Short mmCIF file of C-alpha atoms and ligand atoms in Angstrom, two decimals:
data_model
loop_
_atom_site.label_atom_id
_atom_site.label_comp_id
_atom_site.label_asym_id
_atom_site.label_seq_id
_atom_site.Cartn_x
_atom_site.Cartn_y
_atom_site.Cartn_z
CA MET L 1 0.00 0.00 0.00
CA LEU L 2 1.33 3.45 -0.89
CA VAL L 3 0.80 5.91 1.96
CA HIS L 4 0.65 9.56 1.05
CA ILE L 5 2.33 11.48 3.90
CA CYS L 6 1.62 15.08 4.87
CA CYS L 7 3.75 15.53 8.02
CA SER L 8 5.42 13.48 10.76
CA VAL L 9 2.83 14.29 13.44
CA ASP L 10 0.14 12.65 11.31
CA SER L 11 2.28 10.00 9.66
CA HIS L 12 4.04 8.50 12.66
CA PHE L 13 0.85 7.58 14.48
CA PHE L 14 -1.04 6.67 11.29
CA LEU L 15 1.74 4.37 10.07
CA GLU L 16 2.00 2.68 13.47
CA LYS L 17 -1.73 1.97 13.34
CA LEU L 18 -1.56 0.77 9.73
CA LYS L 19 1.26 -1.61 10.61
CA GLU L 20 -0.85 -3.04 13.42
CA LYS L 21 -3.94 -3.41 11.23
CA TYR L 22 -2.19 -4.69 8.11
CA PRO L 23 0.77 -6.70 9.45
CA ASN L 24 1.38 -8.45 6.11
CA GLU L 25 1.08 -5.40 3.92
CA GLU L 26 4.18 -3.78 2.42
CA LEU L 27 3.90 -0.07 3.24
CA VAL L 28 5.71 2.63 1.26
CA GLY L 29 5.60 6.29 2.30
CA PHE L 30 5.17 9.00 -0.31
CA PHE L 31 5.83 12.61 0.66
CA TYR L 32 4.04 14.70 -1.92
CA ASP L 33 3.14 18.16 -0.60
CA PRO L 34 3.81 20.98 -3.05
CA ASN L 35 1.22 23.01 -1.12
CA ILE L 36 3.77 23.66 1.66
CA HIS L 37 5.21 27.15 1.65
CA PRO L 38 7.88 28.43 2.03
CA TYR L 39 10.29 25.82 0.69
CA SER L 40 12.34 25.82 3.93
CA GLU L 41 9.21 24.66 5.78
CA TYR L 42 8.78 21.91 3.17
CA ARG L 43 12.39 20.76 3.84
CA LEU L 44 11.79 20.83 7.57
CA ARG L 45 8.62 18.70 7.40
CA LEU L 46 10.29 16.28 5.01
CA LEU L 47 13.31 15.98 7.30
CA ASP L 48 11.10 14.96 10.21
CA VAL L 49 9.13 12.50 8.07
CA GLU L 50 12.42 10.92 6.97
CA ARG L 51 13.38 10.46 10.62
CA SER L 52 9.98 9.03 11.52
CA CYS L 53 9.91 6.56 8.59
CA LYS L 54 13.43 5.44 9.43
CA ARG L 55 12.35 4.71 13.00
CA LEU L 56 9.35 2.74 11.75
CA GLY L 57 11.36 0.89 9.09
CA ILE L 58 9.17 2.17 6.27
CA PRO L 59 10.76 3.19 2.96
CA LEU L 60 10.01 6.74 1.89
CA LEU L 61 9.75 8.34 -1.54
CA GLU L 62 9.72 12.06 -2.17
CA GLY L 63 7.36 13.45 -4.78
CA GLU L 64 8.06 16.48 -6.90
CA TYR L 65 7.82 19.92 -5.28
CA ASP L 66 5.76 21.29 -8.17
CA TYR L 67 4.63 24.37 -6.30
CA GLU L 68 3.75 26.39 -9.38
CA GLU L 69 1.43 23.66 -10.64
CA TRP L 70 -0.24 23.58 -7.23
CA LEU L 71 -0.68 27.37 -7.35
CA LYS L 72 -2.29 27.09 -10.78
CA ALA L 73 -4.67 24.43 -9.49
CA VAL L 74 -5.94 26.62 -6.62
CA ARG L 75 -6.01 29.88 -8.60
CA GLY L 76 -9.16 31.87 -7.76
CA LEU L 77 -9.59 30.02 -4.46
CA GLU L 78 -6.96 31.95 -2.49
CA ASN L 79 -9.49 33.49 -0.10
CA GLU L 80 -11.42 30.31 0.61
CA PRO L 81 -11.47 29.32 4.31
CA GLU L 82 -9.84 26.08 5.52
CA LYS L 83 -11.99 23.02 4.75
CA GLY L 84 -13.43 24.99 1.80
CA GLU L 85 -13.05 24.68 -1.95
CA ARG L 86 -9.27 25.35 -2.00
CA CYS L 87 -8.69 22.42 0.36
CA ARG L 88 -10.83 20.18 -1.85
CA VAL L 89 -8.65 21.02 -4.86
CA CYS L 90 -5.52 20.59 -2.74
CA PHE L 91 -6.68 17.10 -1.64
CA ASP L 92 -7.72 16.17 -5.20
CA ARG L 93 -4.28 17.03 -6.47
CA ARG L 94 -2.27 15.33 -3.77
CA LEU L 95 -4.40 12.19 -3.84
CA GLU L 96 -4.36 12.02 -7.62
CA VAL L 97 -0.56 12.18 -7.74
CA ALA L 98 -0.35 9.60 -4.92
CA ALA L 99 -2.76 7.27 -6.75
CA ARG L 100 -0.75 7.60 -9.97
CA LYS L 101 2.44 6.83 -8.06
CA ALA L 102 0.79 3.77 -6.46
CA LYS L 103 -0.21 2.52 -9.93
CA GLU L 104 3.22 3.20 -11.35
CA LEU L 105 4.85 1.19 -8.57
CA GLY L 106 2.35 -1.65 -8.84
CA HIS L 107 0.66 -1.10 -5.48
CA LYS L 108 -2.95 -2.21 -5.34
CA ARG L 109 -4.05 0.41 -2.86
CA TYR L 110 -3.17 3.80 -1.46
CA THR L 111 -4.20 5.97 1.47
CA THR L 112 -3.25 9.26 3.13
CA THR L 113 -2.09 10.30 6.58
CA LEU L 114 -4.27 13.40 6.20
CA LEU L 115 -7.13 11.19 7.43
CA VAL L 116 -5.80 11.27 10.99
CA SER L 117 -5.48 15.05 11.23
CA PRO L 118 -8.24 16.45 13.47
CA LEU L 119 -8.15 19.63 11.38
CA LYS L 120 -9.07 17.91 8.11
CA SER L 121 -12.51 16.84 6.91
CA GLN L 122 -12.55 13.07 6.41
CA GLU L 123 -15.68 13.46 4.25
CA GLN L 124 -13.84 15.88 1.98
CA LEU L 125 -10.88 13.49 1.73
CA GLN L 126 -13.15 10.55 0.95
CA ALA L 127 -14.94 12.55 -1.73
CA SER L 128 -11.60 13.51 -3.33
CA ALA L 129 -10.40 9.89 -3.22
CA ALA L 130 -13.66 8.62 -4.75
CA HIS L 131 -13.24 11.08 -7.61
CA VAL L 132 -9.61 9.98 -8.17
CA ASP L 133 -10.55 6.28 -8.02
CA ARG L 134 -13.27 6.78 -10.63
CA GLU L 135 -10.77 8.43 -12.94
CA LEU L 136 -7.83 6.08 -12.42
CA GLY L 137 -9.44 2.81 -11.31
CA THR L 138 -7.37 2.83 -8.10
CA GLU L 139 -8.45 1.76 -4.61
CA PHE L 140 -8.32 4.20 -1.74
CA VAL L 141 -8.14 2.78 1.78
CA PHE L 142 -10.16 4.77 4.30
CA GLU L 143 -9.11 4.44 7.93
CA ASP L 144 -10.40 6.43 10.87
CA PHE L 145 -7.68 6.21 13.50
CA ARG L 146 -8.67 9.43 15.17
CA SER L 147 -11.95 8.28 16.79
CA PHE L 148 -12.16 6.43 20.12
CA GLY L 149 -9.31 8.32 21.73
CA GLY L 150 -7.06 8.16 18.64
CA THR L 151 -6.35 11.88 18.66
CA GLN L 152 -5.25 11.72 22.33
CA GLN L 153 -3.02 8.73 21.58
CA GLN L 154 -1.58 10.58 18.62
CA ALA L 155 -0.70 13.56 20.85
CA LYS L 156 1.10 11.18 23.23
CA VAL L 157 3.10 9.61 20.40
CA THR L 158 4.01 13.06 19.05
CA LYS L 159 5.44 14.01 22.43
CA GLU L 160 7.24 10.73 23.03
CA GLN L 161 8.82 10.74 19.58
CA LYS L 162 9.70 14.47 19.81
CA LEU L 163 8.14 15.10 16.41
CA TYR L 164 8.22 18.49 14.75
CA ARG L 165 4.88 20.17 15.36
CA GLN L 166 4.12 22.76 12.72
CA ASP L 167 1.50 25.33 13.58
CA TYR L 168 -0.14 25.90 10.21
CA CYS L 169 -1.59 23.59 7.60
CA GLY L 170 0.94 24.32 4.88
CA CYS L 171 -0.06 26.78 2.18
CA ILE L 172 0.58 30.51 2.05
CA PHE L 173 -3.15 31.29 1.86
CA GLY L 174 -4.11 29.33 4.97
CA LEU L 175 -1.07 30.79 6.74
CA SER L 176 -1.90 34.41 5.91
CA GLN L 177 -5.52 33.94 7.05
CA GLN L 178 -4.36 32.32 10.28
CA ARG L 179 -1.80 34.99 11.10
CA ALA L 180 -4.30 37.78 10.28
CA LYS L 181 -6.78 36.21 12.71
CA GLN L 182 -4.08 35.89 15.38
CA GLU L 183 -3.03 39.49 14.65
CA VAL L 184 0.64 38.50 14.48
CA ILE L 185 3.16 39.09 11.72
CA MET L 186 3.72 36.36 9.16
CA ASP L 187 7.40 35.98 9.99
CA GLU L 188 7.55 32.71 8.04
CA MET L 189 7.64 34.89 4.92
CA LEU L 190 10.52 37.08 6.06
CA CYS L 191 13.90 36.01 4.85
CA PRO L 192 16.83 38.44 5.09
CA VAL L 193 19.10 39.12 2.11
CA THR L 194 21.93 38.12 4.42
CA GLN L 195 22.36 34.41 4.95
CA ARG L 196 22.08 34.73 8.70
CA ILE L 197 19.57 32.71 10.68
CA LEU L 198 16.96 34.71 12.57
CA PRO L 199 15.64 33.55 15.96
CA ALA L 200 12.49 31.40 15.85
CA SER L 201 12.66 31.29 12.06
CA ILE L 202 12.05 28.19 9.95
CA GLU L 203 15.76 28.20 9.09
CA GLU L 204 16.64 28.06 12.78
CA ARG L 205 14.30 25.10 13.32
CA LEU L 206 15.69 23.36 10.24
CA ALA L 207 19.24 23.69 11.61
CA MET L 208 18.10 22.49 15.03
CA TYR L 209 16.19 19.43 13.78
CA THR L 210 19.14 18.53 11.53
CA ARG L 211 21.46 18.78 14.52
CA ARG L 212 19.18 16.57 16.63
CA MET L 213 19.37 13.84 13.98
CA GLU L 214 23.15 14.00 14.23
CA LEU L 215 22.91 13.70 18.03
CA GLU L 216 20.61 10.70 17.70
CA GLU L 217 23.01 9.02 15.28
CA GLN L 218 25.80 9.55 17.81
CA GLY L 219 23.62 8.22 20.65
CA ILE L 220 23.71 11.53 22.56
CA ASP L 221 20.69 12.16 24.78
CA TYR L 222 19.03 15.53 24.30
CA THR L 223 15.88 17.42 24.99
CA ILE L 224 14.08 20.24 23.18
CA VAL L 225 13.04 23.12 25.43
CA ARG L 226 10.66 25.92 24.55
CA LYS L 227 11.48 29.46 25.54
CA ARG L 228 9.34 32.62 25.52
CA PHE L 229 11.24 35.69 24.41
CA LEU L 230 11.05 39.06 22.68
CA ASN L 231 11.61 38.60 18.97
CA TYR L 232 12.39 41.28 16.37
CA ARG L 233 12.07 41.66 12.63
CA LEU L 234 13.33 44.55 10.56
CA LEU L 235 10.82 45.16 7.78
CA ARG L 236 12.33 48.11 5.93
CA ALA L 237 15.03 50.67 6.55
CA PHE L 238 17.31 53.20 4.90
CA VAL L 239 19.68 56.02 5.79
CA ARG L 240 20.14 59.14 3.66
CA VAL L 241 23.10 61.49 3.84
CA ASP L 242 22.90 64.67 1.71
CA LYS L 243 19.63 63.33 0.27
CA LYS L 244 21.36 60.18 -1.04
CA VAL L 245 20.71 56.70 0.31
CA VAL L 246 23.96 55.29 1.72
CA PRO L 247 24.82 51.69 2.62
CA SER L 248 23.65 51.02 6.17
CA TYR L 249 23.19 48.11 8.51
CA ILE L 250 20.58 48.34 11.27
CA LEU L 251 21.14 46.27 14.40
CA SER L 252 18.24 44.18 15.66
CA TYR L 253 15.89 45.73 18.26
CA SER L 254 16.39 49.17 16.69
CA HIS L 255 13.18 51.22 16.88
CA LEU L 256 12.48 54.84 16.08
CA ARG L 257 9.73 56.74 17.90
CA ARG L 258 8.02 57.13 14.54
CA ASP L 259 9.35 55.39 11.46
CA TYR L 260 11.29 58.40 10.20
CA ALA L 261 13.67 60.94 11.76
CA LYS L 262 16.06 63.71 10.71
CA ALA L 263 19.04 63.80 13.04
CA ARG L 264 22.49 65.19 13.63
CA ILE L 265 25.37 63.76 15.59
CA GLU L 266 25.95 65.75 18.77
CA GLU L 267 29.01 63.96 20.08
CA ILE L 268 31.21 60.95 19.52
CA VAL L 269 32.27 58.92 22.55
CA ASP L 270 34.55 55.91 22.24
CA GLY L 271 33.70 55.50 18.57
CA VAL L 272 29.92 55.82 19.03
CA GLY L 273 28.10 58.79 17.49
CA TYR L 274 25.19 60.00 19.64
CA ALA L 275 22.42 61.74 17.69
CA ASN L 276 20.08 64.45 18.92
CA ARG L 277 16.94 62.45 18.04
CA ASP L 278 15.32 59.22 19.13
CA GLU L 279 18.37 57.95 21.06
CA ILE L 280 20.02 57.03 17.74
CA ARG L 281 23.58 55.69 17.89
CA VAL L 282 25.81 55.52 14.81
CA ILE L 283 28.95 53.43 14.54
CA ASP L 284 31.28 52.97 11.61
CA ILE L 285 32.69 49.86 10.03
CA GLY L 286 35.96 50.36 11.93
CA PHE L 287 34.05 50.10 15.24
CA LEU L 288 32.45 46.89 14.03
CA ARG L 289 35.87 45.34 13.43
CA ARG L 290 36.31 45.24 17.21
CA TYR L 291 33.82 42.35 17.04
CA VAL L 292 34.04 40.77 13.60
CA ASP L 293 36.38 40.60 10.70
CA VAL L 294 34.41 42.46 8.03
CA GLN L 295 35.90 44.14 5.01
CA ASP L 296 33.36 46.79 4.06
CA MET L 297 29.68 47.69 4.11
CA GLN L 298 28.92 45.56 1.09
CA ALA L 299 30.43 42.48 2.71
CA LEU L 300 28.46 43.26 5.86
CA TYR L 301 25.31 43.69 3.84
CA PHE L 302 25.39 40.26 2.31
CA ARG L 303 26.93 38.38 5.21
CA GLY L 304 25.07 40.00 8.10
CA LEU L 305 26.05 39.67 11.74
CA GLU L 306 25.20 36.74 13.91
CA TRP L 307 22.32 37.49 16.25
CA ASN L 308 24.39 37.08 19.42
CA VAL L 309 27.17 39.33 18.05
CA GLU L 310 24.58 42.05 17.44
CA GLN L 311 23.30 41.63 20.99
CA ARG L 312 26.82 41.90 22.37
CA ILE L 313 27.43 45.14 20.46
CA ARG L 314 24.09 46.52 21.63
CA ARG L 315 24.83 45.61 25.26
CA ASP L 316 28.29 47.17 25.09
CA ILE L 317 26.94 50.41 23.60
CA ASP L 318 23.63 50.76 25.32
CA GLY L 319 23.24 48.16 28.08
CA GLU L 320 20.52 45.56 28.68
CA TYR L 321 16.99 45.91 27.25
CA SER L 322 18.00 48.72 24.92
CA LEU L 323 15.75 49.47 21.94
CA SER L 324 17.76 52.46 20.69
CA PRO L 325 18.38 52.52 16.96
CA ILE L 326 22.00 51.43 16.37
CA VAL L 327 23.17 51.97 12.82
CA VAL L 328 26.40 50.96 11.09
CA LEU L 329 27.60 53.28 8.31
CA ASP L 330 30.86 53.62 6.41
CA THR L 331 31.67 56.78 8.36
CA ILE L 332 29.76 58.71 11.01
CA PRO L 333 28.06 61.67 9.23
CA ASN L 334 27.15 65.05 10.75
CA ARG L 335 23.54 65.00 9.61
CA PHE L 336 21.37 62.23 8.20
CA GLU L 337 17.82 61.02 7.67
CA ILE L 338 16.78 57.62 8.84
CA TYR L 339 13.77 55.36 8.23
CA ILE L 340 13.20 52.16 10.22
CA GLU L 341 10.07 50.04 10.05
CA ALA L 342 10.40 47.17 12.50
CA VAL L 343 8.43 45.05 14.95
CA SER L 344 9.25 43.53 18.34
CA TYR L 345 6.86 40.85 19.54
CA LYS L 346 6.43 38.03 22.02
CA ASP L 347 7.44 34.73 20.52
CA VAL L 348 8.41 31.18 21.42
CA ARG L 349 11.63 29.51 20.38
CA GLU L 350 12.76 25.90 20.59
CA GLU L 351 16.26 25.05 21.77
CA LEU L 352 18.19 21.84 21.79
CA ARG L 353 19.83 20.93 25.10
CA ILE L 354 22.12 18.00 25.70
CA LYS L 355 21.10 16.15 28.85
CA ASP L 356 23.50 15.63 31.72
CA ALA L 357 25.07 12.19 31.47
CA ASN L 358 24.13 11.33 35.09
CA ALA L 359 20.58 12.73 35.06
S1 SF4 N 401 -5.20 25.04 4.06
FE1 SF4 N 401 -4.09 23.10 3.94
S2 SF4 N 401 -5.43 21.64 2.90
FE2 SF4 N 401 -6.23 23.71 2.56
S3 SF4 N 401 -5.32 24.34 0.63
FE3 SF4 N 401 -3.95 25.08 2.20
S4 SF4 N 401 -2.46 23.45 2.49
FE4 SF4 N 401 -4.15 22.57 1.32
#
């Protein structure tokens, strides 16, 4: 039986149950989810499914990430609510590709781990499968493993297995509706031009879940702890000197009273220029070299600073809990204009901790 897989939280429990119910059946996992956006989130979910399938001894195939085809299929349905018409098309597409793959590989039957998700409509999934089966002559296997305490059992397995728990269904449209309802920024869509990894970003989770697989391979015991903290995202910024935009780098947690200010440097103390407005501090690239080996503004622009280096600079200049704008420029100007659009917000971050050997 080919098992279409959506994520590890659904697949681990579903596959365990399938193995119990069909002990003689050869099961093959098939990760086909071009609906998942952004691509880093797709990689993260796939990574965790790979780990889960390995633990269960089930071979896994990866389908094509044909995101543009998926977008074409749901065109015009972007504003549909979850469980609406867009989800029907999304199920049709994923089940059709899974059924075709099952046929191609010579499997008699196929099913999907979406059936176990409490957030999905089983009726909608069955209707999609019936449509696919009529077209292709395939046989969909319907299983309800979520009734009779299944969902509670699934939550227990998720915790025990330390599976990656995503907090949105997968597509950009569902995500934007969810974040709008929660009145929080859609930070999943923010990716800096620098290659640095932002706190609580998908990239950070991807690095962490990759690292945990390495620890598991080495037999090192670890735990994942959750931490509440103040996060920050810079949305847009520029600095103008003599009416011309100049290369600038804005340190995290920089906020202006309003988004824009005209300022002049009043004094320079130990390499830090103190402006007359909005507690702005300006440092030059030479000052930055006290902390990192960086050639020029362009190099800084594309490389970025590590988050903890930025925090160290901020602490050294302005102390703990500072939200003053701290700007790096080639040289400290006399007068300048500055625009910073940024948000600070409460967030939760996961961290990997290696357990004490004797604990
Ligand atoms: S909300 Fe989920 S099921 Fe619905 S279209 Fe988006 S990814 Fe597909």
